[in-house]
Amino acid sequence: MTLIHPSDDTEPTALAPDPERLDARSRRAWTERMAVDRREDDTYAVTTESGHTYRVDLREHSCSCPDHRIRGEQCKHLRRVAIEITARSVAPPGRERARCDVCGRVTFVPEAASPPHRCRHCRLVAGDIVLDRETGKRLVVARVLDERADERVVEATGETVAEYERNDGYPADDPVVEATYLSDARGSNPSRRYAFPRSRLERTDEQRIE
Ligand SMILES: [Zn+2]
Ligand SMILES: [Zn+2]
């Protein structure tokens, strides 16, 4: 078993680069005042300081400005849209901005996705490694259920997950997460799953690779 820090799962950061080190177009893309609006058809209207509005289509990698149309350049408008997406101030094509219902961070969700919304940090998927806040032990997520902690009955005890003593104080409406203890993986009981309210588990940046 190997633990890795998945490289494609790092938080995009809005860097303010040293303008001196950028070429002229990139510098303008970062420093000029431009308003970026996403339109219904998933293109972007970029309005410049001088009041011109250009249409940027990221999927086509095109812009209606002369710089792009005539010279075929990666113009400052195209770059600006990419910068704003990285900074999470506008959504990429096919997605929309939403607030994570757990931590409040801005995240992108598929269009027309219904709440609750979870950002990448708060959403767990099978294989994620989490820390149990009560015991400090590490577990591997097996699956996240649609059921709430006060709905899911644990067969062994006949109690709901929310009723279980150790889960006192965690929200009763948390989704239930099933997970196996990492220490069990090496021991006698490799696949025994336990149910937890989501908030009892703290996300780590690790994932289990089979
Ligand atoms: Zn342009
Ligand atoms: Zn979140």
Coordinates of C-alpha atoms and ligand atoms in Angstrom, one line a residue:
M1 CA 0.0 0.0 0.0
T2 CA 1.3 3.4 -0.9
L3 CA 0.1 6.8 0.3
I4 CA 0.4 9.7 -2.0
H5 CA -0.5 13.3 -2.1
P6 CA -2.5 13.5 -5.3
S7 CA -0.9 16.2 -7.4
D8 CA -4.1 17.0 -9.3
D9 CA -6.0 17.8 -6.2
T10 CA -4.2 20.8 -4.9
E11 CA -6.1 24.0 -4.3
P12 CA -5.8 26.5 -7.2
T13 CA -4.4 29.7 -5.8
A14 CA -4.7 33.2 -7.1
L15 CA -1.1 34.1 -7.3
A16 CA -0.1 37.7 -7.8
P17 CA 3.0 37.1 -9.9
D18 CA 5.8 39.6 -10.2
P19 CA 4.6 41.7 -13.2
E20 CA 8.3 42.3 -14.2
R21 CA 8.7 38.7 -15.0
L22 CA 5.7 38.4 -17.3
D23 CA 5.5 39.1 -21.0
A24 CA 3.5 42.2 -22.0
R25 CA 0.2 40.3 -22.7
S26 CA 0.3 38.4 -19.5
R27 CA 1.1 41.6 -17.5
R28 CA -1.9 43.3 -19.0
A29 CA -4.1 40.3 -18.4
W30 CA -3.2 40.5 -14.7
T31 CA -3.1 44.2 -14.1
E32 CA -5.7 45.9 -16.3
R33 CA -9.2 46.5 -15.1
M34 CA -11.5 44.1 -16.9
A35 CA -15.0 42.9 -16.1
V36 CA -15.6 39.2 -16.8
D37 CA -19.2 37.9 -17.1
R38 CA -20.2 34.5 -18.0
R39 CA -23.0 34.3 -20.5
E40 CA -25.8 31.7 -20.9
D41 CA -24.0 30.0 -23.7
D42 CA -20.9 29.3 -21.6
T43 CA -18.9 32.0 -23.3
Y44 CA -17.5 35.1 -21.4
A45 CA -18.1 38.8 -22.0
V46 CA -14.9 40.6 -21.2
T47 CA -15.2 44.4 -20.9
T48 CA -12.1 46.4 -20.9
E49 CA -11.2 49.7 -19.3
S50 CA -11.8 51.5 -22.6
G51 CA -15.3 50.1 -22.7
H52 CA -15.0 47.5 -25.4
T53 CA -16.6 44.2 -24.8
Y54 CA -15.2 41.0 -26.4
R55 CA -16.5 37.5 -26.5
V56 CA -14.2 34.8 -25.2
D57 CA -15.0 31.2 -25.9
L58 CA -12.7 29.0 -23.8
R59 CA -13.8 25.8 -25.5
E60 CA -12.9 27.2 -28.9
H61 CA -10.0 29.0 -27.4
S62 CA -11.1 32.1 -29.3
C63 CA -11.7 35.8 -28.6
S64 CA -13.5 38.4 -30.8
C65 CA -10.8 41.0 -30.3
P66 CA -8.5 42.1 -33.2
D67 CA -5.4 40.9 -31.4
H68 CA -6.7 37.4 -31.5
R69 CA -8.7 37.4 -34.7
I70 CA -6.1 39.1 -36.8
R71 CA -2.8 38.0 -35.2
G72 CA -4.1 34.8 -33.7
E73 CA -2.5 35.6 -30.4
Q74 CA -3.3 34.4 -27.0
C75 CA -4.8 37.7 -26.1
K76 CA -5.1 39.3 -22.7
H77 CA -8.9 38.6 -22.6
L78 CA -8.5 34.9 -23.0
R79 CA -5.8 35.0 -20.3
R80 CA -7.9 37.1 -18.0
V81 CA -10.8 34.6 -18.2
A82 CA -8.4 31.8 -17.2
I83 CA -7.0 33.9 -14.3
E84 CA -10.5 34.6 -13.0
I85 CA -11.5 30.9 -13.2
T86 CA -8.4 30.0 -11.2
A87 CA -9.3 32.7 -8.6
R88 CA -12.8 31.2 -8.5
S89 CA -14.5 34.5 -9.4
V90 CA -16.1 33.0 -12.5
A91 CA -17.0 29.4 -13.2
P92 CA -15.5 27.4 -16.0
P93 CA -17.8 26.3 -18.9
G94 CA -20.4 23.7 -17.9
R95 CA -20.1 24.5 -14.2
E96 CA -21.4 27.1 -11.8
R97 CA -20.2 28.7 -8.7
A98 CA -21.8 27.5 -5.4
R99 CA -20.9 27.8 -1.8
C100 CA -19.9 24.6 0.0
D101 CA -22.6 23.8 2.6
V102 CA -20.0 22.5 5.0
C103 CA -17.2 25.0 5.0
G104 CA -18.5 28.0 3.0
R105 CA -15.7 27.9 0.4
V106 CA -16.6 28.8 -3.1
T107 CA -16.6 25.8 -5.3
F108 CA -17.7 24.8 -8.8
V109 CA -20.5 22.3 -9.3
P110 CA -22.1 20.9 -12.4
E111 CA -24.8 23.1 -13.8
A112 CA -28.2 22.5 -12.2
A113 CA -26.7 20.3 -9.5
S114 CA -29.0 20.2 -6.5
P115 CA -27.8 21.0 -3.0
P116 CA -26.2 20.2 -0.6
H117 CA -23.0 21.3 -2.3
R118 CA -19.6 20.0 -1.1
C119 CA -16.3 21.4 -2.1
R120 CA -13.4 19.2 -2.9
H121 CA -12.1 19.4 0.7
C122 CA -15.4 18.4 2.3
R123 CA -16.5 15.8 -0.2
L124 CA -15.2 12.3 0.5
V125 CA -14.8 9.6 -2.0
A126 CA -13.9 5.9 -1.6
G127 CA -10.2 5.5 -1.0
D128 CA -9.8 8.9 0.8
I129 CA -7.9 8.6 4.1
V130 CA -9.5 10.3 7.0
L131 CA -8.8 10.8 10.7
D132 CA -11.3 9.9 13.3
R133 CA -11.5 12.9 15.6
E134 CA -12.5 10.8 18.6
T135 CA -9.7 8.2 18.4
G136 CA -7.1 9.9 16.2
K137 CA -7.0 6.7 14.1
R138 CA -6.8 6.7 10.4
L139 CA -9.4 5.1 8.2
V140 CA -10.1 4.5 4.5
V141 CA -13.4 5.7 3.2
A142 CA -15.4 2.9 1.7
R143 CA -18.5 4.9 0.6
V144 CA -20.6 7.9 1.5
L145 CA -24.3 7.1 2.0
D146 CA -27.3 9.3 1.1
E147 CA -28.7 8.5 4.6
R148 CA -28.4 10.8 7.5
A149 CA -26.8 9.8 10.8
D150 CA -30.3 9.8 12.5
E151 CA -31.7 7.5 9.8
R152 CA -29.0 4.9 9.4
V153 CA -29.4 2.0 11.8
V154 CA -26.3 0.0 12.7
E155 CA -27.4 -3.7 12.6
A156 CA -25.1 -4.8 15.4
T157 CA -26.6 -2.5 18.0
G158 CA -30.0 -1.5 16.6
E159 CA -29.1 2.1 17.2
T160 CA -28.9 4.8 14.6
V161 CA -25.4 6.2 13.9
A162 CA -26.5 9.5 15.6
E163 CA -27.6 7.6 18.7
Y164 CA -24.3 5.9 19.2
E165 CA -22.7 7.4 22.3
R166 CA -19.4 8.4 20.7
N167 CA -21.2 10.3 18.0
D168 CA -22.8 12.6 20.6
G169 CA -22.3 16.2 19.6
Y170 CA -22.0 15.5 15.8
P171 CA -24.9 16.8 13.7
A172 CA -27.7 14.2 13.5
D173 CA -28.3 15.2 9.9
D174 CA -24.7 14.5 8.8
P175 CA -24.4 12.1 5.9
V176 CA -23.1 8.7 7.0
V177 CA -19.7 7.6 5.9
E178 CA -18.6 4.0 6.0
A179 CA -14.9 3.4 6.5
T180 CA -12.4 0.7 7.5
Y181 CA -9.6 1.2 9.9
L182 CA -6.2 1.4 8.3
S183 CA -4.7 -0.7 11.1
D184 CA -7.2 -3.4 10.3
A185 CA -6.0 -3.6 6.7
R186 CA -2.9 -5.3 8.0
G187 CA -4.6 -7.3 10.7
S188 CA -7.2 -10.0 11.0
N189 CA -10.3 -8.0 10.0
P190 CA -9.4 -6.2 6.8
S191 CA -12.8 -5.2 5.5
R192 CA -14.9 -4.5 8.6
R193 CA -16.8 -1.3 7.9
Y194 CA -17.8 1.2 10.5
A195 CA -20.4 4.0 10.1
F196 CA -19.6 7.6 11.1
P197 CA -21.3 10.9 10.9
R198 CA -19.4 12.9 8.3
S199 CA -18.1 15.6 10.7
R200 CA -16.4 13.0 12.9
L201 CA -14.0 12.3 10.1
E202 CA -11.3 14.8 9.3
R203 CA -10.1 14.8 5.7
T204 CA -6.4 14.2 5.0
D205 CA -4.7 14.8 1.7
E206 CA -3.9 11.2 1.3
Q207 CA -5.5 8.5 -0.8
R208 CA -5.1 4.8 -0.7
I209 CA -3.7 3.2 -3.8
E210 CA -4.5 -0.4 -4.3
Ligands
ZN1 ZN -9.0 39.1 -26.9
ZN2 ZN -16.1 22.7 1.9

